[in-house]
Short mmCIF file of C-alpha atoms in Angstrom, two decimals:
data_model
loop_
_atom_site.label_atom_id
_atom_site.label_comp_id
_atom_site.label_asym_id
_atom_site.label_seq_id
_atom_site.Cartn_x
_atom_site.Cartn_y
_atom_site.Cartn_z
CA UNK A 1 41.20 19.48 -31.93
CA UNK A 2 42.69 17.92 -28.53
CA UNK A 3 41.59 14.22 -28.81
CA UNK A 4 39.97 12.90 -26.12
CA UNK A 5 39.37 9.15 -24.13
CA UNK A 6 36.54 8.49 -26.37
CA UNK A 7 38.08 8.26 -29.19
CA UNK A 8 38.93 4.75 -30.60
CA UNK A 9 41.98 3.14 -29.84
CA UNK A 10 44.24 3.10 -33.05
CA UNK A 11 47.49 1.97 -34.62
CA UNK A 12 50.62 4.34 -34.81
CA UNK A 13 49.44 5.04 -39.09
CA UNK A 14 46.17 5.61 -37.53
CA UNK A 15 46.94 8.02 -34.73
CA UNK A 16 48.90 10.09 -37.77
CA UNK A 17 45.87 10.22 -39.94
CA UNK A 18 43.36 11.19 -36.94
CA UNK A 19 46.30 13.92 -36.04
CA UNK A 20 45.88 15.23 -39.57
CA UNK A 21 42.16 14.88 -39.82
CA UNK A 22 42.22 16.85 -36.42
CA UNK A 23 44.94 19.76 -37.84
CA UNK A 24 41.81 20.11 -40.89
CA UNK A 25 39.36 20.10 -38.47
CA UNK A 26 40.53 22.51 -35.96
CA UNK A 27 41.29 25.37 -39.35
CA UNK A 28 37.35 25.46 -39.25
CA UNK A 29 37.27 26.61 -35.23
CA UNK A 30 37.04 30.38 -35.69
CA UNK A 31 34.63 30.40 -38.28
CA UNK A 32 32.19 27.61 -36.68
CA UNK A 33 32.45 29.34 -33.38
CA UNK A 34 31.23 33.00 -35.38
CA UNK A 35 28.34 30.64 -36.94
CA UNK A 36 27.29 29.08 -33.75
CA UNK A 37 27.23 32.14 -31.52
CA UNK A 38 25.09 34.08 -34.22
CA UNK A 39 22.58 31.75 -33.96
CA UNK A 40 22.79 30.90 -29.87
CA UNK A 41 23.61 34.65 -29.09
CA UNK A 42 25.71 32.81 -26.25
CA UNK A 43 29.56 32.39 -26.14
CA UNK A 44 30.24 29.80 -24.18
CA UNK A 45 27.02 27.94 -25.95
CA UNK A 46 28.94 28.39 -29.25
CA UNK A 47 32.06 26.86 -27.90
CA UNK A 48 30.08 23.76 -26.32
CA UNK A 49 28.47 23.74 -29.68
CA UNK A 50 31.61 24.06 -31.98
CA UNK A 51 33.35 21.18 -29.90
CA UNK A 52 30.67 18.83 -30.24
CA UNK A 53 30.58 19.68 -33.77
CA UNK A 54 34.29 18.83 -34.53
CA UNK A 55 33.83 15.55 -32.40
CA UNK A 56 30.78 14.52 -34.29
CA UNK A 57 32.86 15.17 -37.77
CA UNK A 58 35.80 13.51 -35.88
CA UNK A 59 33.90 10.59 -35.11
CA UNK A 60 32.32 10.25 -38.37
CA UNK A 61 34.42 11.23 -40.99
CA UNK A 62 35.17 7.93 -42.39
CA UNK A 63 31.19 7.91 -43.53
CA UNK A 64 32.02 11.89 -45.27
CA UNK A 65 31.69 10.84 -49.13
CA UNK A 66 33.23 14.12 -50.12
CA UNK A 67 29.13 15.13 -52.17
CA UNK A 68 30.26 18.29 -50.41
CA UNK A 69 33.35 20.31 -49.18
CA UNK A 70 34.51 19.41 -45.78
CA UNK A 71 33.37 23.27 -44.96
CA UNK A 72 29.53 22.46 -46.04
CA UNK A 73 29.88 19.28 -44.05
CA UNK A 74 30.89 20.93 -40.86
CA UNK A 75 28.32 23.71 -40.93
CA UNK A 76 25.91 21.31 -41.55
CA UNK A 77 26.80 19.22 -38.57
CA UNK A 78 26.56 22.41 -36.33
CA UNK A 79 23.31 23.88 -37.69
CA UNK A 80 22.19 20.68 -36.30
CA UNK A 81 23.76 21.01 -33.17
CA UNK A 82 22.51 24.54 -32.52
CA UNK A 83 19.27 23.54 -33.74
CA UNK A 84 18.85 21.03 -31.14
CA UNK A 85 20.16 23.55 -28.19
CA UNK A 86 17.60 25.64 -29.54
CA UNK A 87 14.74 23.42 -29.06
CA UNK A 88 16.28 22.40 -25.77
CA UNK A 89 17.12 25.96 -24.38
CA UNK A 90 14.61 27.68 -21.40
CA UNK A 91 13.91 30.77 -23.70
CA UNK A 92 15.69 33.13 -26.29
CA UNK A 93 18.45 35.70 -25.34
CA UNK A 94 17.39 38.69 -25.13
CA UNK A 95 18.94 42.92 -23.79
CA UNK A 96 18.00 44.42 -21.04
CA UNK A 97 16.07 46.92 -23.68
CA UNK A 98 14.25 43.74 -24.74
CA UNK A 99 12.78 43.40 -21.50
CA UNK A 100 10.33 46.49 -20.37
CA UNK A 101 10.37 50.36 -20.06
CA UNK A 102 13.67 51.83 -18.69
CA UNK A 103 13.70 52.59 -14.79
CA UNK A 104 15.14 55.44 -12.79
CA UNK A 105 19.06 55.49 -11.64
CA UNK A 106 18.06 54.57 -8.30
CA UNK A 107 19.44 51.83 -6.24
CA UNK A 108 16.09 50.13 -6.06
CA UNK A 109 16.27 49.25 -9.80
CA UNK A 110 18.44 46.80 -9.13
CA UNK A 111 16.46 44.28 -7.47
CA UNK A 112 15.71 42.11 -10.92
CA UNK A 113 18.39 39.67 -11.45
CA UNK A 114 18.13 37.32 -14.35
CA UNK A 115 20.12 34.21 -15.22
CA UNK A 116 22.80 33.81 -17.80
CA UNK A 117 21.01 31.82 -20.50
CA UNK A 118 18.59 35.35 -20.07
CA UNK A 119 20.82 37.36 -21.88
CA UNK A 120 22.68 37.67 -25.44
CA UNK A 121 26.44 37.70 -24.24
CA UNK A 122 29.75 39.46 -25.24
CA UNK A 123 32.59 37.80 -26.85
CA UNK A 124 35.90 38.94 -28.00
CA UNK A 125 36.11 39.81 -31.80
CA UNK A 126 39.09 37.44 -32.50
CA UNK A 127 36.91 34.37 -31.20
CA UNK A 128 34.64 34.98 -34.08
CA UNK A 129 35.75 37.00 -37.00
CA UNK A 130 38.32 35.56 -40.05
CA UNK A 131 41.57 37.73 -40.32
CA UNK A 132 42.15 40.75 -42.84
CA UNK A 133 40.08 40.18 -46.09
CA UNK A 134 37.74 42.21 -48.49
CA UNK A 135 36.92 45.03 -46.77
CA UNK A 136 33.09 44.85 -47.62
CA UNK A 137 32.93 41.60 -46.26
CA UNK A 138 34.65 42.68 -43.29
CA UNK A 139 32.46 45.50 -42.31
CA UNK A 140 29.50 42.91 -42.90
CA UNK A 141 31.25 40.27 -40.97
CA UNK A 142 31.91 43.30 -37.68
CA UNK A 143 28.18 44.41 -38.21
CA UNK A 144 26.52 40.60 -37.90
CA UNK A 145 28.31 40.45 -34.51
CA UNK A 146 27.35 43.34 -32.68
CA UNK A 147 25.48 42.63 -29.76
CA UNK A 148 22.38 44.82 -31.38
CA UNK A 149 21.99 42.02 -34.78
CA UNK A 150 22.92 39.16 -32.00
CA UNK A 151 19.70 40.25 -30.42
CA UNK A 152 17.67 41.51 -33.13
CA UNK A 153 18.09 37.02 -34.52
CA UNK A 154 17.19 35.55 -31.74
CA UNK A 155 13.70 36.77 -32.31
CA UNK A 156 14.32 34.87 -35.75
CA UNK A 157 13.14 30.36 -35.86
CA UNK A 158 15.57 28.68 -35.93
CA UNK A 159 15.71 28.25 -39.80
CA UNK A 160 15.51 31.83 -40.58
CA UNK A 161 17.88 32.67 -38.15
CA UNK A 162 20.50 29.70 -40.33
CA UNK A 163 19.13 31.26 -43.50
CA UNK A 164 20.35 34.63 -42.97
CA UNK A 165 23.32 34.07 -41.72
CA UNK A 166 24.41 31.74 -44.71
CA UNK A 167 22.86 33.82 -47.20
CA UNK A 168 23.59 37.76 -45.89
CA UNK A 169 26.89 37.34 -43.62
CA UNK A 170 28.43 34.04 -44.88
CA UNK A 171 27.21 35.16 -48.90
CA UNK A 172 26.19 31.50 -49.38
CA UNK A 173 24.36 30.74 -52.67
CA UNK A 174 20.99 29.61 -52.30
CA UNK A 175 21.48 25.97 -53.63
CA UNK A 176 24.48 25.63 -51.34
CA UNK A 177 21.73 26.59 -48.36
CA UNK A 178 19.31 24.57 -49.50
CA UNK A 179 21.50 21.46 -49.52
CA UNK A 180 22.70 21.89 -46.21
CA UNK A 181 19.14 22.74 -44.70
CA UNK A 182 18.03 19.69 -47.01
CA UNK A 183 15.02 21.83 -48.68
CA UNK A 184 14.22 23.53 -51.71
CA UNK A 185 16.12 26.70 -52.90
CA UNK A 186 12.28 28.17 -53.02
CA UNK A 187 12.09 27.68 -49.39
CA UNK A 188 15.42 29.16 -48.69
CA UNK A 189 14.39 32.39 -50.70
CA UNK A 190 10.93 32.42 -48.77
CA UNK A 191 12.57 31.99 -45.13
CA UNK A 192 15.21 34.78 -46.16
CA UNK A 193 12.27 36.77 -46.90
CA UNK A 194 10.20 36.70 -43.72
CA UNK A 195 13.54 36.97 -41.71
CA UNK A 196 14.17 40.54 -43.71
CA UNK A 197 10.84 41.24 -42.97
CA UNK A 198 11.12 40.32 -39.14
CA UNK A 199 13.82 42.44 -38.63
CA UNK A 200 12.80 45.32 -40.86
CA UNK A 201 9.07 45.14 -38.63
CA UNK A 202 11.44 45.38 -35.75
CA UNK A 203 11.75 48.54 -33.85
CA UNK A 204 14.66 49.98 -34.42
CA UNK A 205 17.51 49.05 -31.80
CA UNK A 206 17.80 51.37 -29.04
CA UNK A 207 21.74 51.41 -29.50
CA UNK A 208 20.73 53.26 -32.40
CA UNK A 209 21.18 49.93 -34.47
CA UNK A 210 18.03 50.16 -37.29
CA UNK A 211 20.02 48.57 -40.49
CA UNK A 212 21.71 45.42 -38.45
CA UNK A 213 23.86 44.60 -41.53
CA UNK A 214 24.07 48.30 -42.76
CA UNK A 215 27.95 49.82 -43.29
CA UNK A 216 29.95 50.71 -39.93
CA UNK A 217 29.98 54.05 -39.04
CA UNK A 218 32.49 56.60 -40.93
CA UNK A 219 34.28 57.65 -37.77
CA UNK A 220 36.90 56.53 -36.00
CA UNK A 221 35.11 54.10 -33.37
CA UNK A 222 38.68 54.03 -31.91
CA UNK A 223 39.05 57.75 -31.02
CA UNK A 224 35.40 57.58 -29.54
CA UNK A 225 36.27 54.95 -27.24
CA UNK A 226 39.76 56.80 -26.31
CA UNK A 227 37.45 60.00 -25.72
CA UNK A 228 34.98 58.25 -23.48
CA UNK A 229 37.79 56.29 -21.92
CA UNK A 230 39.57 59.13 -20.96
CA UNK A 231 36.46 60.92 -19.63
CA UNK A 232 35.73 57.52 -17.56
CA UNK A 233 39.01 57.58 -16.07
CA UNK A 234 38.93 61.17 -14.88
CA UNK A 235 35.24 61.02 -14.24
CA UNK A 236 34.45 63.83 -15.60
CA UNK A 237 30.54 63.95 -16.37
CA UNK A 238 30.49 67.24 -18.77
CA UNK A 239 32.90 65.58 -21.14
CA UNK A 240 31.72 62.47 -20.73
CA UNK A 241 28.02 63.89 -21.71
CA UNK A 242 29.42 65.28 -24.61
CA UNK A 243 30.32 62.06 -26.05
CA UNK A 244 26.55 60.76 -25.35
CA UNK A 245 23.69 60.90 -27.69
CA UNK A 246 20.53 62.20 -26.01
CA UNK A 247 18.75 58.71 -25.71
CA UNK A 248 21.70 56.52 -25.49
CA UNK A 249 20.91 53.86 -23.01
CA UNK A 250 23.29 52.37 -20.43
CA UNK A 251 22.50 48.32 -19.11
CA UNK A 252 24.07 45.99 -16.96
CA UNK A 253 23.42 42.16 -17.74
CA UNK A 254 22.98 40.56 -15.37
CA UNK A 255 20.19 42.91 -14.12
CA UNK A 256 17.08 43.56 -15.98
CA UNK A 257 17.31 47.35 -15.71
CA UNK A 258 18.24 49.90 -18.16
CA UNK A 259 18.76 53.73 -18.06
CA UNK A 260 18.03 56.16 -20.73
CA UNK A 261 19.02 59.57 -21.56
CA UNK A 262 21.84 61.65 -20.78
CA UNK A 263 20.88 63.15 -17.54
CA UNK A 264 19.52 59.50 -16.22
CA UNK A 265 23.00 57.92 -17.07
CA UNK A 266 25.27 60.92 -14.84
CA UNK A 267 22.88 60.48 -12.18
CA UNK A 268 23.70 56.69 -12.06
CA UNK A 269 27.34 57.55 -12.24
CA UNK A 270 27.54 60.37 -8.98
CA UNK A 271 24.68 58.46 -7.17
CA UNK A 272 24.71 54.28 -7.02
CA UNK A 273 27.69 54.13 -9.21
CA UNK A 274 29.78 56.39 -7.69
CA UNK A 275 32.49 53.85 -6.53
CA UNK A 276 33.13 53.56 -10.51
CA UNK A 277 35.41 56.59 -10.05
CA UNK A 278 38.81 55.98 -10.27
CA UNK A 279 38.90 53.11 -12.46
CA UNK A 280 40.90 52.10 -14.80
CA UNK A 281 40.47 51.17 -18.34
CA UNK A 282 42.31 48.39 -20.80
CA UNK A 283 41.10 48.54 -24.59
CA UNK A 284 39.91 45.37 -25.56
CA UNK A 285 37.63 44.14 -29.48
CA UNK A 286 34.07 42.97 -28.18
CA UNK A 287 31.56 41.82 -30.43
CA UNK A 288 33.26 43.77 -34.03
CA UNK A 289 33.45 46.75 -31.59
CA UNK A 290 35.88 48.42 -29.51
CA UNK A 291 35.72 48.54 -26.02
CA UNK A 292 37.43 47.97 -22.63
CA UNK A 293 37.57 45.93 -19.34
CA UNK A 294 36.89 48.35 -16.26
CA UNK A 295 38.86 47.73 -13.03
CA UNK A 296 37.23 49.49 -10.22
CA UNK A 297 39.59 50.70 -7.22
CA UNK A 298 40.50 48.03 -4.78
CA UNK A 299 40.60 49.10 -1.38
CA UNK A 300 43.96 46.87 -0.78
CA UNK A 301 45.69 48.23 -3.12
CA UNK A 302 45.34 48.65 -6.98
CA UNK A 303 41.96 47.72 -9.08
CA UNK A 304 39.88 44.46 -8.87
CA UNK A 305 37.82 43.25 -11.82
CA UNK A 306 34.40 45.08 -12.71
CA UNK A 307 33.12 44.67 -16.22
CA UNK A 308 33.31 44.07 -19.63
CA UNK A 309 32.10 47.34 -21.52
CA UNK A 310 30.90 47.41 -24.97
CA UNK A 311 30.25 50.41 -26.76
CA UNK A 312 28.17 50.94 -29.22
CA UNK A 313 27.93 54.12 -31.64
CA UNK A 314 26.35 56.22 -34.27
CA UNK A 315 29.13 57.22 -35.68
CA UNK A 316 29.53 60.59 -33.94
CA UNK A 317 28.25 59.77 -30.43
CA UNK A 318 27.89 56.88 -28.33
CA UNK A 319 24.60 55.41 -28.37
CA UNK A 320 24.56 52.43 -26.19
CA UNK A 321 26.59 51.59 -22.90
CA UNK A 322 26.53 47.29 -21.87
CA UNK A 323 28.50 46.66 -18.79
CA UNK A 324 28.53 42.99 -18.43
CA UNK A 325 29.71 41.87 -14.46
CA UNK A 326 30.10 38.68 -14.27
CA UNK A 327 33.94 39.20 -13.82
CA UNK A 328 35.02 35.37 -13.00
CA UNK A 329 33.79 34.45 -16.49
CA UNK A 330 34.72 37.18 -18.46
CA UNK A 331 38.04 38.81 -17.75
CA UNK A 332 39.43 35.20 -17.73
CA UNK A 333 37.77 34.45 -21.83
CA UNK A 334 39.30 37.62 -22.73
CA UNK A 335 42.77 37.40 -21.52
CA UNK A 336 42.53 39.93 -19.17
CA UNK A 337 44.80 39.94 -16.00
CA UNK A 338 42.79 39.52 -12.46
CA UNK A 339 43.85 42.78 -10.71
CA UNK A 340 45.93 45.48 -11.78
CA UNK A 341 48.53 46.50 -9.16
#
């Protein structure tokens, strides 16, 4: 972690041992950021949330007495922090799906615009997920990042939402919880409890997401998303349909409206968003998923920015279509180049 001008001044031993405290620190980034945008279902919230976690822990190692692992300590110090954004923040993130009925591909539809603390955001897969490990864990780890169980938590308090994550995605034991959350493990097993039962009450995600933690789908999510891709880029609506299921839904953040069904998504696509055609496509991991940043033609000359698109599956078709247009913010968090010549 990059110190900054309000940390003490120190001696030249002193500025090694806060360069190696920082090195230890900073190991814990990728991992604190996944943590922190489970429970805020916002990426740039988890990064605000992460850094003032490390600067805390920076600030006040020296009082650490090592009654825990430096890992415990940290997530400790940011359930804290994303507890207190929590009881500071306007309302909870929430889908377009979340919101009311679905409308009709009309222009019209449009004319709902919410702000960005409204909605549960994208964020690119390496930001949040470890590297290569046990594949069970893996799969769990993709699945409690998909924009569907982002969602599905913030309807979770805040304590239920910490208890799940520790004890379902992170496979903490139940003393371990209870020590961080500083309660009983009989209050950790009764929070888990009601948060299982939350989500199980909950209808099932229109994305076709029931089981939030369930296994991945069998197929190849990667040849699905070079199928639709390549329908996309040719616009061609028959094969394109093919690839749907019959109530997948289609939603653009940051409007309120949604589209489902087959027939409602083509007419979007040859009516108001006709000018999509011709775009092009770059492959990009969003949210444990794959998916793809869509450059739409520029009339100058080559393609301009559009959206990030996340796809989301059933394992044969695709179920659920998020095109997320605030360009200036995204493209730049994912890498992405500005315009494509």
């Amino acid at each position: 972690m990059a110190q900054t001008a309000s940390h003490p001044r120190q001696s030249t031993g002193e500025n090694l041992a806060a360069d190696e405290l920082s090195a230890q620190l900073e190991v814990y980034r990728r991992e604190l950021t996944g943590y922190c945008y489970r429970l805020l279902g916002g990426a740039f919230d988890a990064d605000d949330a992460v850094q003032e976690t490390l600067l805390r822990a920076w600030r006040s190692y020296e009082r650490f007495e090592g009654r825990s692992s430096l890992r415990t300590w940290l997530y400790r110090i940011a359930t804290n922090v994303c507890f207190d954004q929590l009881g500071s923040s306007r309302a909870k993130r929430e889908r377009p799906m979340g919101l009311g009925a679905a409308v009709d591909p009309v222009e019209e539809s449009l004319a709902t615009v919410l702000p960005e603390y409204a909605w549960v955001e994208p964020v690119p897969t390496e930001h949040v997920l470890p590297g290569a490990g046990d594949p069970a864990d893996t799969a769990v780890a993709r699945e409690s990042v998909r924009l569907a169980f982002v969602a599905a938590l913030q309807h979770l308090p805040a304590k239920q939402r910490a208890v799940l994550i520790l004890r379902e995605v992170l496979r903490w034991p139940a003393t371990e919880v209870a020590t961080l959350l500083d309660t009983s493990v009989a209050s950790v097993n009764s929070a888990l409890q009601r948060a299982r039962a939350t989500l199980a009450d909950k209808a099932p995600d229109r994305s076709g997401a029931s089981e939030p933690l369930a296994a991945p789908p069998s197929a190849n999510e990667s040849e699905l998303l070079e199928r639709y891709v390549a329908a996309f880029e040719r616009y061609d609506m028959k094969a394109l349909a093919n690839l749907l299921r019959e109530d997948a839904v289609m939603n653009m953040p940051p409007y309120a409206m949604w589209l489902e069904g087959i027939e409602n998504i083509q007419a979007w696509m040859t009516g108001p968003g006709y000018e999509c055609e011709g775009s092009r496509c770059m492959p990009i991991h969003v949210n444990g998923t794959p998916g793809f940043a869509q450059y739409r033609p520029d009339p100058k000359g080559g393609h301009f920015p559009w959206g990030i698109v996340v796809l989301e599956n059933d394992g044969t078709h695709i179920t659920g279509i998020t095109t997320f247009l605030d360009t200036e913010k995204w493209f730049s968090r994912f890498g992405l180049p500005d315009h494509l010549d």
